[in-house]
C-alpha positions as CSV (number, residue, x, y, z in Angstrom):
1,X,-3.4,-33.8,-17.5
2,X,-5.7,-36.1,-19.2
3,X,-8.5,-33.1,-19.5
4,X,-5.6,-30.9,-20.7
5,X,-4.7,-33.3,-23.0
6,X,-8.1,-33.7,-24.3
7,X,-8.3,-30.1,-24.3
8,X,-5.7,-29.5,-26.7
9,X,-7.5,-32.0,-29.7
10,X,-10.6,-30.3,-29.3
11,X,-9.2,-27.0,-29.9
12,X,-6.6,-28.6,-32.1
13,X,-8.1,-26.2,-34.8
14,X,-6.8,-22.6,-33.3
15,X,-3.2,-23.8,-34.1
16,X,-2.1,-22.9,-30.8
17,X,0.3,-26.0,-30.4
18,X,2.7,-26.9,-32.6
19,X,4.1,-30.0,-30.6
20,X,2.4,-32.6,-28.5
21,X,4.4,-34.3,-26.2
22,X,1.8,-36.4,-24.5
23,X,3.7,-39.3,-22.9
24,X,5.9,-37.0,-21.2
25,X,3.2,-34.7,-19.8
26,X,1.2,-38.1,-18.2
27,X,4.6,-39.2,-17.1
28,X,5.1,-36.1,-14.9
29,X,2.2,-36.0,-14.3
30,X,1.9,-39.6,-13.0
31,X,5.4,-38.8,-10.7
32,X,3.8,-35.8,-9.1
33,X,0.9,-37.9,-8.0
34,X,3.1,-40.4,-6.1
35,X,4.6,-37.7,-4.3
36,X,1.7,-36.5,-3.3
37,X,1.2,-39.4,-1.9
38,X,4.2,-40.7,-0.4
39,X,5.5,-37.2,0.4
40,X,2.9,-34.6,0.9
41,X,4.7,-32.4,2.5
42,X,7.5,-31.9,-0.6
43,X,4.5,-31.7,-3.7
44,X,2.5,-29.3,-1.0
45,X,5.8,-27.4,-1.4
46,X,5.2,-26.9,-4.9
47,X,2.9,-23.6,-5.5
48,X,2.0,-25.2,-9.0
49,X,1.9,-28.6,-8.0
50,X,0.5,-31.2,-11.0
51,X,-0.6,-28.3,-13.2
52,X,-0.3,-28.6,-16.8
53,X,1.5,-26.6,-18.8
54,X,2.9,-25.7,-22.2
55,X,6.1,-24.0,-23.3
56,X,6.7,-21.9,-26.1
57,X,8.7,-22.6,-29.1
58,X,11.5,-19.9,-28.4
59,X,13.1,-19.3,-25.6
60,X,13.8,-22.1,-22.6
61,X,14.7,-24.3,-23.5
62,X,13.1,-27.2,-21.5
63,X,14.9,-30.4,-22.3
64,X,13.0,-33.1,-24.1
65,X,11.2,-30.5,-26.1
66,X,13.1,-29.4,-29.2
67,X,13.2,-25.5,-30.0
68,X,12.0,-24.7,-33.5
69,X,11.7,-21.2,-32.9
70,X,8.8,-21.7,-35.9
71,X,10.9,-22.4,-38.6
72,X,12.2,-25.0,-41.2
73,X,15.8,-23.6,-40.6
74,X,16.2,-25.4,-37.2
75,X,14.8,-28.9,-37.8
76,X,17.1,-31.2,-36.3
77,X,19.7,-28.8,-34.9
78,X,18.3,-27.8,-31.7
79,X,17.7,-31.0,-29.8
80,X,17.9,-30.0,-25.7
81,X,18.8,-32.3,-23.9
82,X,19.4,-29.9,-20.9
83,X,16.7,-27.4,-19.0
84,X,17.3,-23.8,-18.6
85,X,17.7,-21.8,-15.1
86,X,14.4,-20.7,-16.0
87,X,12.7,-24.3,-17.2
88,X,14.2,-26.3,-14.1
89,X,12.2,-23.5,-12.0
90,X,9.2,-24.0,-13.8
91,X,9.3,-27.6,-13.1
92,X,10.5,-27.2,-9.5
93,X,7.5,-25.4,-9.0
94,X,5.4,-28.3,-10.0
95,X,4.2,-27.8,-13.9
96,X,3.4,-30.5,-16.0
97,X,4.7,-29.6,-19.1
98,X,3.1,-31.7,-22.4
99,X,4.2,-29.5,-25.2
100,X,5.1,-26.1,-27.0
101,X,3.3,-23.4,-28.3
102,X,3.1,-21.8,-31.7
103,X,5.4,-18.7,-32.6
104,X,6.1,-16.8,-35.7
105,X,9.9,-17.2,-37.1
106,X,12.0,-16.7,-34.5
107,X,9.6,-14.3,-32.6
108,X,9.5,-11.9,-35.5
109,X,6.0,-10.8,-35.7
110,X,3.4,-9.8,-33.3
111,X,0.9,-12.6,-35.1
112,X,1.5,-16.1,-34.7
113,X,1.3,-17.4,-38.6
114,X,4.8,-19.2,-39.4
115,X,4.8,-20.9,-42.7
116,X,5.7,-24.0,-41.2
117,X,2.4,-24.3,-39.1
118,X,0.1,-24.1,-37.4
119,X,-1.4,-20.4,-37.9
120,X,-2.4,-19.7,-34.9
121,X,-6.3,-17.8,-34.2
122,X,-7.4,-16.3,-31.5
123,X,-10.2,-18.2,-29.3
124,X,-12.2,-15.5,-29.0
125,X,-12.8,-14.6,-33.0
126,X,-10.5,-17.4,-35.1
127,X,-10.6,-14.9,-37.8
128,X,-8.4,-12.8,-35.9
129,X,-4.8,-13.2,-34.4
130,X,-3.8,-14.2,-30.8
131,X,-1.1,-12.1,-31.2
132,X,2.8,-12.5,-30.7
133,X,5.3,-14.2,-30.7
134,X,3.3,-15.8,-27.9
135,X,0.4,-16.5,-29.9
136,X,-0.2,-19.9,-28.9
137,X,0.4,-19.6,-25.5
138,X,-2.4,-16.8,-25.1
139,X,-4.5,-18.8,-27.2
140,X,-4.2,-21.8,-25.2
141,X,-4.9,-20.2,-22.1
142,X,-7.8,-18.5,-23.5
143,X,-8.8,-21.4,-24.7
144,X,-8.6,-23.2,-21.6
145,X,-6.2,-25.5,-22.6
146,X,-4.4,-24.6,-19.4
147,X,-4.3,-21.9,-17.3
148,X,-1.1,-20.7,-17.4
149,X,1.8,-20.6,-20.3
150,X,5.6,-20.0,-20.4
151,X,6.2,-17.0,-22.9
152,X,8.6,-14.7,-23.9
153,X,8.9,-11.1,-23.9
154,X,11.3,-8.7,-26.6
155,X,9.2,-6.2,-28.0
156,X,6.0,-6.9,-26.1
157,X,5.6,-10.7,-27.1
158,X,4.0,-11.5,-24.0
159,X,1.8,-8.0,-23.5
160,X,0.2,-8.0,-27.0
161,X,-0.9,-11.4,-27.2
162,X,-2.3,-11.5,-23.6
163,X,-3.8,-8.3,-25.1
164,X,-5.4,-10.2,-27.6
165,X,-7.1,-12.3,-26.0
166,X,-8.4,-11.3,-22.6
167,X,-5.5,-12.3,-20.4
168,X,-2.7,-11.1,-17.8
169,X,0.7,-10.6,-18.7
170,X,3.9,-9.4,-16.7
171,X,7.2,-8.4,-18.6
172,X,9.4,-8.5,-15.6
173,X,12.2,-6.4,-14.5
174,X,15.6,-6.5,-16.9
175,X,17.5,-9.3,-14.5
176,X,14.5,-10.2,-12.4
177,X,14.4,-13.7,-14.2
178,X,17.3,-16.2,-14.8
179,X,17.9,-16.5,-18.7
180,X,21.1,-18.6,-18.3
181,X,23.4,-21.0,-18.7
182,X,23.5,-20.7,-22.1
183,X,21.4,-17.3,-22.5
184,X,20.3,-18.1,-26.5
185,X,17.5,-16.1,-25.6
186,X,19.1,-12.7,-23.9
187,X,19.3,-10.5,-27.3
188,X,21.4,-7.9,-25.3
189,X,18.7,-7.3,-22.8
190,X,15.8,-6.8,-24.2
191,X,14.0,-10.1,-23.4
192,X,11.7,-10.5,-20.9
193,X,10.6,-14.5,-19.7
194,X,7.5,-15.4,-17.9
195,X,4.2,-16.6,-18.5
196,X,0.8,-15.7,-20.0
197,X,-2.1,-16.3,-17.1
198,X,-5.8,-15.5,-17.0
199,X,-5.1,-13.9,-13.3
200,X,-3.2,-11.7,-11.4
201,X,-3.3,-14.2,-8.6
202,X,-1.7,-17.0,-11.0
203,X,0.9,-14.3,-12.6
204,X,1.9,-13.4,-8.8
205,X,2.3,-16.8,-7.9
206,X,4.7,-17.8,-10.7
207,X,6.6,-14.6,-10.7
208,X,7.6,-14.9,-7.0
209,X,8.6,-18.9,-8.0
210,X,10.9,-18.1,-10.6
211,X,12.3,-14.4,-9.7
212,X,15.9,-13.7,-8.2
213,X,19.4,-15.9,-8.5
214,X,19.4,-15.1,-12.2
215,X,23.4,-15.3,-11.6
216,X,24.1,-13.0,-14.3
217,X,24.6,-10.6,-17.0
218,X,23.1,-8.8,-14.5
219,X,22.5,-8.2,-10.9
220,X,19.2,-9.1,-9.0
221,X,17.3,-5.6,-9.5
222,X,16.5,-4.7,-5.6
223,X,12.6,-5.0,-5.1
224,X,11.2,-1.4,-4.5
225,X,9.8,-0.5,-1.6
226,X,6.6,-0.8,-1.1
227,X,4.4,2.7,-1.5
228,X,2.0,2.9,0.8
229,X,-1.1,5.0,0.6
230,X,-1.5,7.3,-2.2
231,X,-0.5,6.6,-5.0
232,X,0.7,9.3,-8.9
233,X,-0.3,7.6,-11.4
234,X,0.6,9.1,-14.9
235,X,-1.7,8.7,-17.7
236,X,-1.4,8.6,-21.1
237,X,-5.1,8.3,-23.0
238,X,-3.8,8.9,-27.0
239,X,-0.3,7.7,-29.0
240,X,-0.6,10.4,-31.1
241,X,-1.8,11.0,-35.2
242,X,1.2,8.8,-36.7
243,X,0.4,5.6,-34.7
244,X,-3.4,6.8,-33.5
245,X,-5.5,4.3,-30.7
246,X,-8.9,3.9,-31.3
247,X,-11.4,5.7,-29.1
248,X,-12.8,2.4,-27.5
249,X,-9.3,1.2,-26.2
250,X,-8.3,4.7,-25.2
251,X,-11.4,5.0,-23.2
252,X,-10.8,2.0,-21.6
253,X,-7.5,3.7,-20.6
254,X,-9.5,6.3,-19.0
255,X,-12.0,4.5,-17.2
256,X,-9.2,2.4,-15.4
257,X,-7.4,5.7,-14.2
258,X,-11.3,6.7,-12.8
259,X,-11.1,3.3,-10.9
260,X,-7.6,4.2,-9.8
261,X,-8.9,7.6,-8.5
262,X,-11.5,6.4,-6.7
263,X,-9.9,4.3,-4.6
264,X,-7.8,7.3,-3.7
265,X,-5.1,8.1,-6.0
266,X,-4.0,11.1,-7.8
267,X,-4.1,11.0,-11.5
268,X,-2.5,13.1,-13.8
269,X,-3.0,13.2,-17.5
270,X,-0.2,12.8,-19.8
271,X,1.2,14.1,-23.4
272,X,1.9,11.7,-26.3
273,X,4.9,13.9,-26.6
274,X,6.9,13.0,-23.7
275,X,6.7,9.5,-25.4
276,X,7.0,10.0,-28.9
277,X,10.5,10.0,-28.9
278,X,11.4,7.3,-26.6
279,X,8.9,5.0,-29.2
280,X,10.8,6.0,-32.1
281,X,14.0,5.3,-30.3
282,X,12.9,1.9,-29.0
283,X,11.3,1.1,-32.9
284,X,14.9,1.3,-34.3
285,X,17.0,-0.1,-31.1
286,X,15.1,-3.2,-31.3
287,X,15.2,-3.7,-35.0
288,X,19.0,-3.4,-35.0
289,X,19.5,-6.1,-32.1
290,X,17.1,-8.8,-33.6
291,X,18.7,-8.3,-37.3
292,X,21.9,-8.8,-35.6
293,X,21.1,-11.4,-33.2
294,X,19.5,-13.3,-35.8
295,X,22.3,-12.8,-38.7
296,X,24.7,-14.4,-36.0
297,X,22.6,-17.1,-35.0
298,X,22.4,-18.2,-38.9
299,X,26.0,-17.7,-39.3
300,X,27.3,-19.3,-36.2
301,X,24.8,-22.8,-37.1
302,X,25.3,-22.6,-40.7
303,X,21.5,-22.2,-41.7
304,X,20.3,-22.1,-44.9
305,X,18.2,-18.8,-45.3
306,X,16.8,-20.6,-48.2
307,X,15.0,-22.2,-45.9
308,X,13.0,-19.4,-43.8
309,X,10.6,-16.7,-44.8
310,X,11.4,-14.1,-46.9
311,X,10.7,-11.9,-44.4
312,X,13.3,-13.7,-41.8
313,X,16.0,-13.3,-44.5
314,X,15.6,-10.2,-45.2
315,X,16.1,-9.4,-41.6
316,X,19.6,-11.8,-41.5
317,X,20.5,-9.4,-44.2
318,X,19.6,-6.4,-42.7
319,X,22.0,-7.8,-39.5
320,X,24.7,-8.8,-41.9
321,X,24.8,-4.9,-43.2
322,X,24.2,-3.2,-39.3
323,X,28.4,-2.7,-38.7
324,X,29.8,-2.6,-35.4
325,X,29.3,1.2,-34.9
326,X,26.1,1.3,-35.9
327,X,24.8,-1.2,-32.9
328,X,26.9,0.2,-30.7
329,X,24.9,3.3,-31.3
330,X,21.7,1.9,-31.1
331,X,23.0,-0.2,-27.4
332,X,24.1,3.4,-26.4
333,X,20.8,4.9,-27.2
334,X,18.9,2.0,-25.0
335,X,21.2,3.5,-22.3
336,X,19.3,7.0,-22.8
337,X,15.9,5.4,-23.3
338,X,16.2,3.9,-20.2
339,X,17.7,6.9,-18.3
340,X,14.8,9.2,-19.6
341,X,12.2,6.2,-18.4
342,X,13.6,6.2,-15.2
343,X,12.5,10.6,-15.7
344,X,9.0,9.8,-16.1
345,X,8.8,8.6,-12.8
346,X,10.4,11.7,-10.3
347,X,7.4,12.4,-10.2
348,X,4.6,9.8,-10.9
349,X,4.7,6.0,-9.2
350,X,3.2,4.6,-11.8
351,X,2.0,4.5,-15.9
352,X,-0.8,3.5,-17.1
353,X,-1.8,3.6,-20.8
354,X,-3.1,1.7,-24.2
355,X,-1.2,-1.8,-24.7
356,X,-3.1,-2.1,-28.0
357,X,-4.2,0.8,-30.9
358,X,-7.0,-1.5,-32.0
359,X,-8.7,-4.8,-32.0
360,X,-6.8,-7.6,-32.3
361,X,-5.9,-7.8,-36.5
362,X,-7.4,-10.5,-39.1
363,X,-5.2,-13.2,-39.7
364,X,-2.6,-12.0,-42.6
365,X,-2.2,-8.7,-41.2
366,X,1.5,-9.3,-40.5
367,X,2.5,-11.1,-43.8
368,X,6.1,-12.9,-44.0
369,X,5.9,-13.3,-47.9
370,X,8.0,-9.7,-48.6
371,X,11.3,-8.3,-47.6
372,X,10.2,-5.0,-46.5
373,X,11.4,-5.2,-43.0
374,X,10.4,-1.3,-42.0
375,X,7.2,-1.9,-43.3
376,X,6.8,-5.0,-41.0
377,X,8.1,-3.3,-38.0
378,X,5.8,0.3,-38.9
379,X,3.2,-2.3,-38.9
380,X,4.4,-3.7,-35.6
381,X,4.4,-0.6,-33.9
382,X,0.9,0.4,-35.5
383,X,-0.8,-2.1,-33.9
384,X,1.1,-1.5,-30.4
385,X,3.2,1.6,-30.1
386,X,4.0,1.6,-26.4
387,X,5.0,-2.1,-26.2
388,X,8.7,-2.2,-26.7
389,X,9.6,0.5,-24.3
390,X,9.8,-1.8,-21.2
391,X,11.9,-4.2,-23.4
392,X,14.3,-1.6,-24.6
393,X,14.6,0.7,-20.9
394,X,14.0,-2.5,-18.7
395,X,11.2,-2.0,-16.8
396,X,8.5,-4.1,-15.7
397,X,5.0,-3.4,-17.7
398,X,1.5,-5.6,-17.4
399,X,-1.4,-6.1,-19.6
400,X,-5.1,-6.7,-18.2
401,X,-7.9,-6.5,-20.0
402,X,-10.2,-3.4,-18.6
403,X,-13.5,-4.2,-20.4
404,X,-14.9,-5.3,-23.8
405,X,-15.8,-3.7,-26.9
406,X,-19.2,-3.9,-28.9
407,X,-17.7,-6.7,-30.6
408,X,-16.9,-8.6,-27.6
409,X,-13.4,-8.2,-27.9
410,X,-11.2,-7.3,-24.7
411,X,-9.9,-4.0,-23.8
412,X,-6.5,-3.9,-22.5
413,X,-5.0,-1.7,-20.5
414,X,-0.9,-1.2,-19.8
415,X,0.5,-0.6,-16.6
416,X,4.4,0.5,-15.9
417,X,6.3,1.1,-12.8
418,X,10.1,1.7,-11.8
419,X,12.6,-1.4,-12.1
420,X,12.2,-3.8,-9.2
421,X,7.9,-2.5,-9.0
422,X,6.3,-5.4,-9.7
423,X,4.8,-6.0,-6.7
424,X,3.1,-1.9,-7.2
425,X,1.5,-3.6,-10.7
426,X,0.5,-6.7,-9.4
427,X,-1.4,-4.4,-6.6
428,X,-2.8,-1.9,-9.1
429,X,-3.6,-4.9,-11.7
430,X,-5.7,-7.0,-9.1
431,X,-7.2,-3.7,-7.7
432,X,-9.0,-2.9,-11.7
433,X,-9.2,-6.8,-11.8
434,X,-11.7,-6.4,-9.3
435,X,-13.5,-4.4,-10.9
436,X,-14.8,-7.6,-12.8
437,X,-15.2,-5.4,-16.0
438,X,-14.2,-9.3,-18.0
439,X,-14.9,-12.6,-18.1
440,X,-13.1,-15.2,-19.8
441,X,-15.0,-16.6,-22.3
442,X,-13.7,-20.9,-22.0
443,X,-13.3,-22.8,-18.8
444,X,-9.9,-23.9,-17.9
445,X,-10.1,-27.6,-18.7
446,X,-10.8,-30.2,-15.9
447,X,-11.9,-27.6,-13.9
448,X,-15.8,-26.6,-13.4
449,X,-16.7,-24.0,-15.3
């Protein structure tokens, strides 16, 4: 904890955390240290047992740690004094948690830069973004900061920043993770909650802590059989001329489905037009639940859109406009997405394809200073086109880097499997993993390098 700690002021400058909660973090951890002493058995228990930890600022909540969701609008209104389902697991599995993490307003960009602070750079090259909404967590993980970050997932907030910066990260099954009791994170769906890890080990380990007993809206997805020996994996190398991927992370695409093959799969290449219109779908599904999600959330706590971004009011207007048939269409269309996912794989057992169209963006590529919200989410899905998918159709996806480019800069890959799979993409992430095509560039801190 006190490395961690230490950790966090030397790489204060990346912006990564926007709340330090020190006393509490050396409190738990100082409580985890007397049981392991005076009950060994009980911490030995605990598959995370005294490891530090950071939450974001959205989602949780975790109680002593007060939810800004990166904006002015919510100082003072959303004190916790209670944990989530999803934070009480997270502690029961041993974390240490000493603060929160940076995210844009309310989650609404896939770079972490909220007016209110910090602005958030990736480890790696501060010039350029870590990614969101779970900027801060990728960048303190890459960082070294600690090893392992809670994050959230609605339109690929915890895939692009892992992306970003050289990291693993899961976006579980729709139900596989409790969101409850109060569910101010559930935006009809579409949000997925885990962590951001620098291994497939780590995001194994805390996925099988936390899964099952979400006790609602849904029920526990059944975990798929497991598929032994050879394997169909679909792949899709290119996203097409509107929203094109760069040759470097579409190679990398490549290269991970030669891997695949060689250990004795089948592979077989995939069109950007079996895709195209479940993206475009996706694009407008999500844009119509977060502008009405959001709208309410102003309404129903009497915020003062004076007080956020023009960009974030713009998109309480846009949710104000959307009427009750119109989101009832777009839920009804998710229905199809997902039903024409579920398609894909008749045939195949597995996706695998770009998480990112490019390097990870300068800072300001995403700016919040305009109320052009279809510009901001074109944008959005320029940078990743195939991330909201798994939000909107519910299936699981991971991100692992598969290489680096001349500039250093990691190449991600995207894997996707049937609802309930995780345990095929944890398998197929730690066989390309293997491969040891990256290294992380910081040392976790405390530990030897």
């Amino acid at each position: 904890m006190e490395a961690a700690i230490a950790a966090a002021s030397s790489h204060a400058g990346l912006g990564a955390i926007c709340r330090l909660e020190t006393d509490q973090g050396r409190a738990t951890a100082a409580a985890l240290e007397q049981e392991r002493i005076v009950d060994p058995d009980r911490f030995a228990e605990r598959p995370f047992a005294g490891v530090p930890t950071l939450a974001k600022d959205l989602g949780g909540p975790f109680a002593g740690f007060p939810v800004r969701a990166g904006s002015r609008m919510l100082d003072g209104r959303l004190d916790s004094t209670m944990d989530s389902d999803l934070a009480g697991r997270f502690r029961d599995a041993g974390f240490a948690l000493f603060g929160l993490t940076t995210t844009p307003e309310f989650g609404l960009s896939l770079s972490s830069e909220p007016v209110r602070g910090p602005i958030c750079r990736n480890p790696l090259d501060p010039r350029l973004t870590a990614g969101g909404s779970s900027g801060g967590a990728a960048a303190a993980v890459a960082a070294g900061i600690v090893s392992i970050a809670h994050a959230t997932d609605a339109g690929g907030s915890i895939r692009v920043p892992a992306a970003c910066c050289g990291l693993v990260g899961l976006k579980p099954t729709r139900g596989a993770i409790p969101g409850g009791p109060l569910f101010g994170n559930h935006l009809g769906g579409i949000v997925g909650e885990l962590a951001i890890c620098r291994s497939v080990r780590d995001s194994r380990m805390i996925f099988e802590a936390v899964r099952g007993r979400a006790r609602g809206p849904f029920a526990d997805p059944a975990e798929a059989a497991p598929v032994t020996g050879r394997l169909r994996v679909g792949v899709l190398a290119e996203t097409g001329l509107e929203f094109p991927t760069d040759p470097a992370r579409s190679g990398a695409v490549l290269e991970a489905a030669g891997a695949l093959e060689r250990a004795g799969h089948t592979v077989a290449r995939l069109n950007w037009s079996d895709f195209a219109p479940l993206v475009s779908a996706s694009s407008a599904i999500f844009a119509d639940i977060i502008s009405v999600n959001l709208a309410l959330l102003v309404d129903t706590l009497s915020l003062d859109p004076g007080h956020a971004e023009p960009l974030t009011a713009a998109f309480v207007e846009r949710g104000r406009r959307i009427s009750a048939a119109a989101l009832w269409t777009s839920l009804d269309a998710a229905v199809h997405v997902s039903h024409k996912t579920w398609a894909l794989f008749d045939s195949l057992d597995c996706l695998l394809m770009p998480m990112l169209a490019t390097a990870p963006l300068p800072i300001g590529s995403f700016p919040s200073d305009h109320d052009d919200t279809d510009l901001h989410l074109r944008r959005m899905t320029a940078f990743a086109p195939l991330a909201g998918l798994a939000n909107i159709s519910g299936f699981p996806a991971l991100t692992l880097p598969f290489g680096a480019d001349t500039e250093g800069l990691p190449l991600p890959v995207q894997l996707m499997a049937p609802m309930g799979a995780e345990g095929l993409l944890l398998s197929l992430a730690a066989r390309l993993e293997a491969e040891g095509r990256w290294q992380h560039c910081f040392p976790v801190s405390g530990l030897a390098a």
